[in-house]
Amino acid sequence: MSMYMRRRMWGAGAALVALAAGLTACADSDTRAGSCTDGKYTWSGIERTQKVTKLAGPITIARPTASYKAQLEVIDTVVYNRTVSPVPPGAGASGVLAALDEHLDVDESKVGARGVVDTRHGDSYVEGTALHKGAYYAWSYVDLVDADFTYTCEDVEPVKGHVRTWDEIGSDIRPCAEAAPSESGREAAALRCPTGSRAAQEA
């Protein structure tokens, strides 16, 4: 075999070795990234925003009643989804959401169907009990949560991302003679309570 042929074979062999080493390095990197399932979360920029999703018309109770069903109409046609962007390799969106729920100490009985809040469907009324004479307002709401996170894991670059979720959905009926109990309650009272009522004045 000529010297020239030996050099060509050696060069090709060296190239194959380098390629194999590069592929192995990439595979090792992907494996490390994919195996990062026990990282730690640091949460920041947590913000809560309540949205009124359904609203009843003005309610007047003429005399004390044991119970009353207020019909709710959709005023917010947004479909809310739980989102994570970006999703850390190895953690999964569900893992990030579960970590935030734990951080916020979320009451699972108040969150409803966790995957989506579609305000166009669901309960169409809210029931109040032991109501006195007077003006009332009723509404449904979603308590949205936005949060930033940093996910750190050994041998992997930290991943920074954002979560949009909620920690409570529900409905309520309240007298206009009392102060509204929440952000969404104040919004509903401003729309439905008489001008001179306490709830409307403090909305």
JSON list of C-alpha atoms in Angstrom, two decimals:
[
{"chain": "A", "resi": 1, "resn": "MET", "atom": "CA", "xyz": [0.00, 0.00, 0.00]},
{"chain": "A", "resi": 2, "resn": "SER", "atom": "CA", "xyz": [1.32, 3.42, -0.92]},
{"chain": "A", "resi": 3, "resn": "MET", "atom": "CA", "xyz": [2.11, 6.13, 1.60]},
{"chain": "A", "resi": 4, "resn": "TYR", "atom": "CA", "xyz": [-0.63, 8.24, 0.05]},
{"chain": "A", "resi": 5, "resn": "MET", "atom": "CA", "xyz": [-3.29, 5.57, 0.55]},
{"chain": "A", "resi": 6, "resn": "ARG", "atom": "CA", "xyz": [-2.20, 5.03, 4.17]},
{"chain": "A", "resi": 7, "resn": "ARG", "atom": "CA", "xyz": [-2.53, 8.77, 4.85]},
{"chain": "A", "resi": 8, "resn": "ARG", "atom": "CA", "xyz": [-6.03, 8.87, 3.33]},
{"chain": "A", "resi": 9, "resn": "MET", "atom": "CA", "xyz": [-7.15, 5.88, 5.42]},
{"chain": "A", "resi": 10, "resn": "TRP", "atom": "CA", "xyz": [-5.67, 7.39, 8.58]},
{"chain": "A", "resi": 11, "resn": "GLY", "atom": "CA", "xyz": [-7.38, 10.73, 7.89]},
{"chain": "A", "resi": 12, "resn": "ALA", "atom": "CA", "xyz": [-10.76, 9.07, 7.30]},
{"chain": "A", "resi": 13, "resn": "GLY", "atom": "CA", "xyz": [-10.35, 7.00, 10.47]},
{"chain": "A", "resi": 14, "resn": "ALA", "atom": "CA", "xyz": [-9.51, 10.08, 12.51]},
{"chain": "A", "resi": 15, "resn": "ALA", "atom": "CA", "xyz": [-12.56, 11.88, 11.16]},
{"chain": "A", "resi": 16, "resn": "LEU", "atom": "CA", "xyz": [-14.81, 8.97, 12.10]},
{"chain": "A", "resi": 17, "resn": "VAL", "atom": "CA", "xyz": [-13.34, 8.88, 15.62]},
{"chain": "A", "resi": 18, "resn": "ALA", "atom": "CA", "xyz": [-13.92, 12.63, 16.01]},
{"chain": "A", "resi": 19, "resn": "LEU", "atom": "CA", "xyz": [-17.50, 12.31, 14.72]},
{"chain": "A", "resi": 20, "resn": "ALA", "atom": "CA", "xyz": [-18.22, 9.44, 17.09]},
{"chain": "A", "resi": 21, "resn": "ALA", "atom": "CA", "xyz": [-16.78, 11.42, 20.00]},
{"chain": "A", "resi": 22, "resn": "GLY", "atom": "CA", "xyz": [-18.93, 14.40, 19.08]},
{"chain": "A", "resi": 23, "resn": "LEU", "atom": "CA", "xyz": [-22.08, 12.31, 18.88]},
{"chain": "A", "resi": 24, "resn": "THR", "atom": "CA", "xyz": [-21.27, 10.69, 22.22]},
{"chain": "A", "resi": 25, "resn": "ALA", "atom": "CA", "xyz": [-20.76, 14.10, 23.81]},
{"chain": "A", "resi": 26, "resn": "CYS", "atom": "CA", "xyz": [-24.11, 15.29, 22.46]},
{"chain": "A", "resi": 27, "resn": "ALA", "atom": "CA", "xyz": [-25.82, 12.13, 23.69]},
{"chain": "A", "resi": 28, "resn": "ASP", "atom": "CA", "xyz": [-24.24, 12.53, 27.12]},
{"chain": "A", "resi": 29, "resn": "SER", "atom": "CA", "xyz": [-25.39, 16.17, 27.22]},
{"chain": "A", "resi": 30, "resn": "ASP", "atom": "CA", "xyz": [-28.93, 15.22, 26.21]},
{"chain": "A", "resi": 31, "resn": "THR", "atom": "CA", "xyz": [-28.96, 12.45, 28.80]},
{"chain": "A", "resi": 32, "resn": "ARG", "atom": "CA", "xyz": [-27.85, 14.84, 31.54]},
{"chain": "A", "resi": 33, "resn": "ALA", "atom": "CA", "xyz": [-30.49, 17.37, 30.52]},
{"chain": "A", "resi": 34, "resn": "GLY", "atom": "CA", "xyz": [-33.21, 14.75, 30.25]},
{"chain": "A", "resi": 35, "resn": "SER", "atom": "CA", "xyz": [-32.36, 13.20, 33.60]},
{"chain": "A", "resi": 36, "resn": "CYS", "atom": "CA", "xyz": [-32.73, 16.46, 35.53]},
{"chain": "A", "resi": 37, "resn": "THR", "atom": "CA", "xyz": [-35.89, 15.41, 37.33]},
{"chain": "A", "resi": 38, "resn": "ASP", "atom": "CA", "xyz": [-34.95, 16.46, 40.85]},
{"chain": "A", "resi": 39, "resn": "GLY", "atom": "CA", "xyz": [-34.04, 20.11, 40.32]},
{"chain": "A", "resi": 40, "resn": "LYS", "atom": "CA", "xyz": [-34.92, 22.99, 42.60]},
{"chain": "A", "resi": 41, "resn": "TYR", "atom": "CA", "xyz": [-37.31, 25.85, 41.87]},
{"chain": "A", "resi": 42, "resn": "THR", "atom": "CA", "xyz": [-36.87, 29.48, 42.81]},
{"chain": "A", "resi": 43, "resn": "TRP", "atom": "CA", "xyz": [-40.08, 31.49, 42.41]},
{"chain": "A", "resi": 44, "resn": "SER", "atom": "CA", "xyz": [-40.37, 35.25, 41.88]},
{"chain": "A", "resi": 45, "resn": "GLY", "atom": "CA", "xyz": [-42.69, 37.91, 40.47]},
{"chain": "A", "resi": 46, "resn": "ILE", "atom": "CA", "xyz": [-45.83, 36.14, 41.70]},
{"chain": "A", "resi": 47, "resn": "GLU", "atom": "CA", "xyz": [-48.93, 38.14, 40.77]},
{"chain": "A", "resi": 48, "resn": "ARG", "atom": "CA", "xyz": [-52.61, 37.36, 41.32]},
{"chain": "A", "resi": 49, "resn": "THR", "atom": "CA", "xyz": [-55.44, 38.80, 39.25]},
{"chain": "A", "resi": 50, "resn": "GLN", "atom": "CA", "xyz": [-59.11, 38.01, 39.77]},
{"chain": "A", "resi": 51, "resn": "LYS", "atom": "CA", "xyz": [-61.36, 38.09, 36.73]},
{"chain": "A", "resi": 52, "resn": "VAL", "atom": "CA", "xyz": [-65.15, 38.20, 36.76]},
{"chain": "A", "resi": 53, "resn": "THR", "atom": "CA", "xyz": [-66.28, 35.51, 34.32]},
{"chain": "A", "resi": 54, "resn": "LYS", "atom": "CA", "xyz": [-70.05, 35.50, 34.83]},
{"chain": "A", "resi": 55, "resn": "LEU", "atom": "CA", "xyz": [-72.43, 38.06, 36.30]},
{"chain": "A", "resi": 56, "resn": "ALA", "atom": "CA", "xyz": [-76.06, 38.10, 37.42]},
{"chain": "A", "resi": 57, "resn": "GLY", "atom": "CA", "xyz": [-78.40, 40.97, 36.78]},
{"chain": "A", "resi": 58, "resn": "PRO", "atom": "CA", "xyz": [-79.32, 43.32, 39.66]},
{"chain": "A", "resi": 59, "resn": "ILE", "atom": "CA", "xyz": [-80.97, 41.33, 42.45]},
{"chain": "A", "resi": 60, "resn": "THR", "atom": "CA", "xyz": [-83.64, 42.63, 44.81]},
{"chain": "A", "resi": 61, "resn": "ILE", "atom": "CA", "xyz": [-84.88, 40.47, 47.67]},
{"chain": "A", "resi": 62, "resn": "ALA", "atom": "CA", "xyz": [-88.31, 41.74, 48.70]},
{"chain": "A", "resi": 63, "resn": "ARG", "atom": "CA", "xyz": [-88.48, 39.80, 51.96]},
{"chain": "A", "resi": 64, "resn": "PRO", "atom": "CA", "xyz": [-86.24, 37.41, 53.93]},
{"chain": "A", "resi": 65, "resn": "THR", "atom": "CA", "xyz": [-85.80, 34.10, 52.13]},
{"chain": "A", "resi": 66, "resn": "ALA", "atom": "CA", "xyz": [-84.18, 30.78, 53.00]},
{"chain": "A", "resi": 67, "resn": "SER", "atom": "CA", "xyz": [-82.53, 30.43, 49.59]},
{"chain": "A", "resi": 68, "resn": "TYR", "atom": "CA", "xyz": [-82.26, 32.16, 46.24]},
{"chain": "A", "resi": 69, "resn": "LYS", "atom": "CA", "xyz": [-80.78, 31.09, 42.91]},
{"chain": "A", "resi": 70, "resn": "ALA", "atom": "CA", "xyz": [-79.22, 33.87, 40.88]},
{"chain": "A", "resi": 71, "resn": "GLN", "atom": "CA", "xyz": [-78.92, 33.25, 37.14]},
{"chain": "A", "resi": 72, "resn": "LEU", "atom": "CA", "xyz": [-75.42, 34.01, 35.82]},
{"chain": "A", "resi": 73, "resn": "GLU", "atom": "CA", "xyz": [-74.59, 35.26, 32.32]},
{"chain": "A", "resi": 74, "resn": "VAL", "atom": "CA", "xyz": [-71.19, 34.92, 30.66]},
{"chain": "A", "resi": 75, "resn": "ILE", "atom": "CA", "xyz": [-69.29, 38.21, 30.36]},
{"chain": "A", "resi": 76, "resn": "ASP", "atom": "CA", "xyz": [-65.77, 36.83, 29.83]},
{"chain": "A", "resi": 77, "resn": "THR", "atom": "CA", "xyz": [-65.35, 34.49, 26.84]},
{"chain": "A", "resi": 78, "resn": "VAL", "atom": "CA", "xyz": [-61.64, 33.84, 27.41]},
{"chain": "A", "resi": 79, "resn": "VAL", "atom": "CA", "xyz": [-60.54, 30.21, 27.72]},
{"chain": "A", "resi": 80, "resn": "TYR", "atom": "CA", "xyz": [-57.82, 30.03, 30.37]},
{"chain": "A", "resi": 81, "resn": "ASN", "atom": "CA", "xyz": [-55.16, 27.32, 30.17]},
{"chain": "A", "resi": 82, "resn": "ARG", "atom": "CA", "xyz": [-52.36, 26.38, 32.55]},
{"chain": "A", "resi": 83, "resn": "THR", "atom": "CA", "xyz": [-49.14, 27.14, 30.68]},
{"chain": "A", "resi": 84, "resn": "VAL", "atom": "CA", "xyz": [-45.40, 26.75, 31.33]},
{"chain": "A", "resi": 85, "resn": "SER", "atom": "CA", "xyz": [-42.86, 28.40, 29.02]},
{"chain": "A", "resi": 86, "resn": "PRO", "atom": "CA", "xyz": [-40.29, 27.06, 28.52]},
{"chain": "A", "resi": 87, "resn": "VAL", "atom": "CA", "xyz": [-40.60, 23.59, 30.04]},
{"chain": "A", "resi": 88, "resn": "PRO", "atom": "CA", "xyz": [-37.33, 22.53, 31.72]},
{"chain": "A", "resi": 89, "resn": "PRO", "atom": "CA", "xyz": [-35.92, 19.27, 30.23]},
{"chain": "A", "resi": 90, "resn": "GLY", "atom": "CA", "xyz": [-36.72, 16.36, 32.51]},
{"chain": "A", "resi": 91, "resn": "ALA", "atom": "CA", "xyz": [-39.21, 18.28, 34.67]},
{"chain": "A", "resi": 92, "resn": "GLY", "atom": "CA", "xyz": [-42.31, 18.39, 32.48]},
{"chain": "A", "resi": 93, "resn": "ALA", "atom": "CA", "xyz": [-45.07, 21.00, 32.59]},
{"chain": "A", "resi": 94, "resn": "SER", "atom": "CA", "xyz": [-47.01, 19.01, 35.18]},
{"chain": "A", "resi": 95, "resn": "GLY", "atom": "CA", "xyz": [-43.97, 18.92, 37.43]},
{"chain": "A", "resi": 96, "resn": "VAL", "atom": "CA", "xyz": [-43.55, 22.70, 37.26]},
{"chain": "A", "resi": 97, "resn": "LEU", "atom": "CA", "xyz": [-47.24, 23.31, 37.97]},
{"chain": "A", "resi": 98, "resn": "ALA", "atom": "CA", "xyz": [-47.21, 20.88, 40.90]},
{"chain": "A", "resi": 99, "resn": "ALA", "atom": "CA", "xyz": [-44.16, 22.65, 42.34]},
{"chain": "A", "resi": 100, "resn": "LEU", "atom": "CA", "xyz": [-45.93, 26.02, 42.14]},
{"chain": "A", "resi": 101, "resn": "ASP", "atom": "CA", "xyz": [-49.08, 24.57, 43.74]},
{"chain": "A", "resi": 102, "resn": "GLU", "atom": "CA", "xyz": [-46.94, 23.33, 46.60]},
{"chain": "A", "resi": 103, "resn": "HIS", "atom": "CA", "xyz": [-45.16, 26.68, 46.91]},
{"chain": "A", "resi": 104, "resn": "LEU", "atom": "CA", "xyz": [-48.48, 28.54, 47.05]},
{"chain": "A", "resi": 105, "resn": "ASP", "atom": "CA", "xyz": [-50.08, 25.92, 49.34]},
{"chain": "A", "resi": 106, "resn": "VAL", "atom": "CA", "xyz": [-53.02, 25.66, 46.96]},
{"chain": "A", "resi": 107, "resn": "ASP", "atom": "CA", "xyz": [-56.29, 24.30, 48.30]},
{"chain": "A", "resi": 108, "resn": "GLU", "atom": "CA", "xyz": [-57.13, 21.63, 45.73]},
{"chain": "A", "resi": 109, "resn": "SER", "atom": "CA", "xyz": [-60.85, 21.81, 46.59]},
{"chain": "A", "resi": 110, "resn": "LYS", "atom": "CA", "xyz": [-61.02, 25.35, 45.17]},
{"chain": "A", "resi": 111, "resn": "VAL", "atom": "CA", "xyz": [-59.26, 24.94, 41.85]},
{"chain": "A", "resi": 112, "resn": "GLY", "atom": "CA", "xyz": [-61.84, 23.00, 39.83]},
{"chain": "A", "resi": 113, "resn": "ALA", "atom": "CA", "xyz": [-60.77, 21.24, 36.64]},
{"chain": "A", "resi": 114, "resn": "ARG", "atom": "CA", "xyz": [-57.07, 22.11, 36.55]},
{"chain": "A", "resi": 115, "resn": "GLY", "atom": "CA", "xyz": [-56.48, 21.80, 32.83]},
{"chain": "A", "resi": 116, "resn": "VAL", "atom": "CA", "xyz": [-58.69, 24.60, 31.54]},
{"chain": "A", "resi": 117, "resn": "VAL", "atom": "CA", "xyz": [-61.22, 27.21, 32.64]},
{"chain": "A", "resi": 118, "resn": "ASP", "atom": "CA", "xyz": [-63.74, 27.70, 29.85]},
{"chain": "A", "resi": 119, "resn": "THR", "atom": "CA", "xyz": [-66.10, 30.43, 31.01]},
{"chain": "A", "resi": 120, "resn": "ARG", "atom": "CA", "xyz": [-68.61, 29.60, 28.29]},
{"chain": "A", "resi": 121, "resn": "HIS", "atom": "CA", "xyz": [-69.58, 26.39, 30.06]},
{"chain": "A", "resi": 122, "resn": "GLY", "atom": "CA", "xyz": [-70.19, 25.24, 33.62]},
{"chain": "A", "resi": 123, "resn": "ASP", "atom": "CA", "xyz": [-72.52, 26.49, 36.36]},
{"chain": "A", "resi": 124, "resn": "SER", "atom": "CA", "xyz": [-75.13, 28.99, 35.18]},
{"chain": "A", "resi": 125, "resn": "TYR", "atom": "CA", "xyz": [-76.32, 30.08, 38.62]},
{"chain": "A", "resi": 126, "resn": "VAL", "atom": "CA", "xyz": [-75.18, 30.62, 42.19]},
{"chain": "A", "resi": 127, "resn": "GLU", "atom": "CA", "xyz": [-77.31, 29.91, 45.25]},
{"chain": "A", "resi": 128, "resn": "GLY", "atom": "CA", "xyz": [-77.49, 32.14, 48.31]},
{"chain": "A", "resi": 129, "resn": "THR", "atom": "CA", "xyz": [-79.01, 31.11, 51.64]},
{"chain": "A", "resi": 130, "resn": "ALA", "atom": "CA", "xyz": [-80.65, 32.99, 54.52]},
{"chain": "A", "resi": 131, "resn": "LEU", "atom": "CA", "xyz": [-80.88, 36.25, 52.61]},
{"chain": "A", "resi": 132, "resn": "HIS", "atom": "CA", "xyz": [-82.42, 39.37, 54.13]},
{"chain": "A", "resi": 133, "resn": "LYS", "atom": "CA", "xyz": [-84.41, 42.06, 52.38]},
{"chain": "A", "resi": 134, "resn": "GLY", "atom": "CA", "xyz": [-82.31, 44.29, 50.15]},
{"chain": "A", "resi": 135, "resn": "ALA", "atom": "CA", "xyz": [-80.15, 44.56, 47.02]},
{"chain": "A", "resi": 136, "resn": "TYR", "atom": "CA", "xyz": [-77.64, 41.83, 46.12]},
{"chain": "A", "resi": 137, "resn": "TYR", "atom": "CA", "xyz": [-75.11, 41.01, 43.41]},
{"chain": "A", "resi": 138, "resn": "ALA", "atom": "CA", "xyz": [-73.79, 37.64, 42.23]},
{"chain": "A", "resi": 139, "resn": "TRP", "atom": "CA", "xyz": [-70.82, 36.62, 40.09]},
{"chain": "A", "resi": 140, "resn": "SER", "atom": "CA", "xyz": [-68.36, 33.89, 39.11]},
{"chain": "A", "resi": 141, "resn": "TYR", "atom": "CA", "xyz": [-64.59, 34.42, 39.04]},
{"chain": "A", "resi": 142, "resn": "VAL", "atom": "CA", "xyz": [-61.20, 32.91, 38.36]},
{"chain": "A", "resi": 143, "resn": "ASP", "atom": "CA", "xyz": [-58.19, 33.80, 40.53]},
{"chain": "A", "resi": 144, "resn": "LEU", "atom": "CA", "xyz": [-55.30, 33.86, 38.03]},
{"chain": "A", "resi": 145, "resn": "VAL", "atom": "CA", "xyz": [-51.66, 33.44, 39.06]},
{"chain": "A", "resi": 146, "resn": "ASP", "atom": "CA", "xyz": [-48.59, 34.50, 37.08]},
{"chain": "A", "resi": 147, "resn": "ALA", "atom": "CA", "xyz": [-45.14, 33.51, 38.34]},
{"chain": "A", "resi": 148, "resn": "ASP", "atom": "CA", "xyz": [-41.54, 33.45, 37.14]},
{"chain": "A", "resi": 149, "resn": "PHE", "atom": "CA", "xyz": [-39.27, 30.55, 38.01]},
{"chain": "A", "resi": 150, "resn": "THR", "atom": "CA", "xyz": [-35.65, 29.42, 37.82]},
{"chain": "A", "resi": 151, "resn": "TYR", "atom": "CA", "xyz": [-35.07, 25.68, 37.66]},
{"chain": "A", "resi": 152, "resn": "THR", "atom": "CA", "xyz": [-31.59, 24.56, 38.70]},
{"chain": "A", "resi": 153, "resn": "CYS", "atom": "CA", "xyz": [-30.09, 21.11, 38.52]},
{"chain": "A", "resi": 154, "resn": "GLU", "atom": "CA", "xyz": [-26.54, 19.76, 38.84]},
{"chain": "A", "resi": 155, "resn": "ASP", "atom": "CA", "xyz": [-24.46, 19.86, 35.63]},
{"chain": "A", "resi": 156, "resn": "VAL", "atom": "CA", "xyz": [-27.28, 21.57, 33.68]},
{"chain": "A", "resi": 157, "resn": "GLU", "atom": "CA", "xyz": [-27.67, 25.24, 32.85]},
{"chain": "A", "resi": 158, "resn": "PRO", "atom": "CA", "xyz": [-30.46, 26.90, 34.92]},
{"chain": "A", "resi": 159, "resn": "VAL", "atom": "CA", "xyz": [-33.75, 27.28, 33.06]},
{"chain": "A", "resi": 160, "resn": "LYS", "atom": "CA", "xyz": [-35.76, 30.47, 33.51]},
{"chain": "A", "resi": 161, "resn": "GLY", "atom": "CA", "xyz": [-39.44, 30.45, 32.63]},
{"chain": "A", "resi": 162, "resn": "HIS", "atom": "CA", "xyz": [-42.96, 31.69, 33.31]},
{"chain": "A", "resi": 163, "resn": "VAL", "atom": "CA", "xyz": [-46.15, 30.02, 34.55]},
{"chain": "A", "resi": 164, "resn": "ARG", "atom": "CA", "xyz": [-49.77, 31.11, 34.04]},
{"chain": "A", "resi": 165, "resn": "THR", "atom": "CA", "xyz": [-52.27, 29.19, 36.16]},
{"chain": "A", "resi": 166, "resn": "TRP", "atom": "CA", "xyz": [-54.95, 29.77, 38.78]},
{"chain": "A", "resi": 167, "resn": "ASP", "atom": "CA", "xyz": [-55.43, 28.80, 42.41]},
{"chain": "A", "resi": 168, "resn": "GLU", "atom": "CA", "xyz": [-59.17, 29.26, 42.76]},
{"chain": "A", "resi": 169, "resn": "ILE", "atom": "CA", "xyz": [-62.38, 29.39, 40.76]},
{"chain": "A", "resi": 170, "resn": "GLY", "atom": "CA", "xyz": [-65.78, 29.98, 42.26]},
{"chain": "A", "resi": 171, "resn": "SER", "atom": "CA", "xyz": [-68.93, 32.06, 42.56]},
{"chain": "A", "resi": 172, "resn": "ASP", "atom": "CA", "xyz": [-70.59, 34.15, 45.25]},
{"chain": "A", "resi": 173, "resn": "ILE", "atom": "CA", "xyz": [-73.65, 36.20, 46.10]},
{"chain": "A", "resi": 174, "resn": "ARG", "atom": "CA", "xyz": [-73.37, 39.21, 48.45]},
{"chain": "A", "resi": 175, "resn": "PRO", "atom": "CA", "xyz": [-75.52, 42.04, 49.79]},
{"chain": "A", "resi": 176, "resn": "CYS", "atom": "CA", "xyz": [-74.87, 45.49, 48.39]},
{"chain": "A", "resi": 177, "resn": "ALA", "atom": "CA", "xyz": [-75.15, 46.84, 51.95]},
{"chain": "A", "resi": 178, "resn": "GLU", "atom": "CA", "xyz": [-71.75, 45.29, 52.81]},
{"chain": "A", "resi": 179, "resn": "ALA", "atom": "CA", "xyz": [-68.24, 45.87, 51.46]},
{"chain": "A", "resi": 180, "resn": "ALA", "atom": "CA", "xyz": [-67.17, 43.55, 48.64]},
{"chain": "A", "resi": 181, "resn": "PRO", "atom": "CA", "xyz": [-64.93, 40.69, 49.83]},
{"chain": "A", "resi": 182, "resn": "SER", "atom": "CA", "xyz": [-62.47, 40.59, 46.92]},
{"chain": "A", "resi": 183, "resn": "GLU", "atom": "CA", "xyz": [-61.13, 42.21, 43.75]},
{"chain": "A", "resi": 184, "resn": "SER", "atom": "CA", "xyz": [-63.68, 40.42, 41.57]},
{"chain": "A", "resi": 185, "resn": "GLY", "atom": "CA", "xyz": [-66.42, 41.22, 44.09]},
{"chain": "A", "resi": 186, "resn": "ARG", "atom": "CA", "xyz": [-65.66, 44.94, 43.84]},
{"chain": "A", "resi": 187, "resn": "GLU", "atom": "CA", "xyz": [-65.82, 44.76, 40.05]},
{"chain": "A", "resi": 188, "resn": "ALA", "atom": "CA", "xyz": [-69.18, 42.97, 40.21]},
{"chain": "A", "resi": 189, "resn": "ALA", "atom": "CA", "xyz": [-70.56, 45.38, 42.83]},
{"chain": "A", "resi": 190, "resn": "ALA", "atom": "CA", "xyz": [-69.60, 48.39, 40.72]},
{"chain": "A", "resi": 191, "resn": "LEU", "atom": "CA", "xyz": [-71.62, 46.96, 37.83]},
{"chain": "A", "resi": 192, "resn": "ARG", "atom": "CA", "xyz": [-74.69, 45.75, 39.71]},
{"chain": "A", "resi": 193, "resn": "CYS", "atom": "CA", "xyz": [-75.21, 47.52, 43.06]},
{"chain": "A", "resi": 194, "resn": "PRO", "atom": "CA", "xyz": [-77.20, 50.75, 43.51]},
{"chain": "A", "resi": 195, "resn": "THR", "atom": "CA", "xyz": [-75.05, 53.88, 43.37]},
{"chain": "A", "resi": 196, "resn": "GLY", "atom": "CA", "xyz": [-75.47, 54.82, 47.02]},
{"chain": "A", "resi": 197, "resn": "SER", "atom": "CA", "xyz": [-74.87, 51.33, 48.45]},
{"chain": "A", "resi": 198, "resn": "ARG", "atom": "CA", "xyz": [-71.76, 50.57, 50.49]},
{"chain": "A", "resi": 199, "resn": "ALA", "atom": "CA", "xyz": [-70.50, 47.93, 48.05]},
{"chain": "A", "resi": 200, "resn": "ALA", "atom": "CA", "xyz": [-70.80, 50.34, 45.10]},
{"chain": "A", "resi": 201, "resn": "GLN", "atom": "CA", "xyz": [-69.19, 53.23, 46.98]},
{"chain": "A", "resi": 202, "resn": "GLU", "atom": "CA", "xyz": [-66.19, 51.13, 48.04]},
{"chain": "A", "resi": 203, "resn": "ALA", "atom": "CA", "xyz": [-65.76, 49.32, 44.71]}
]
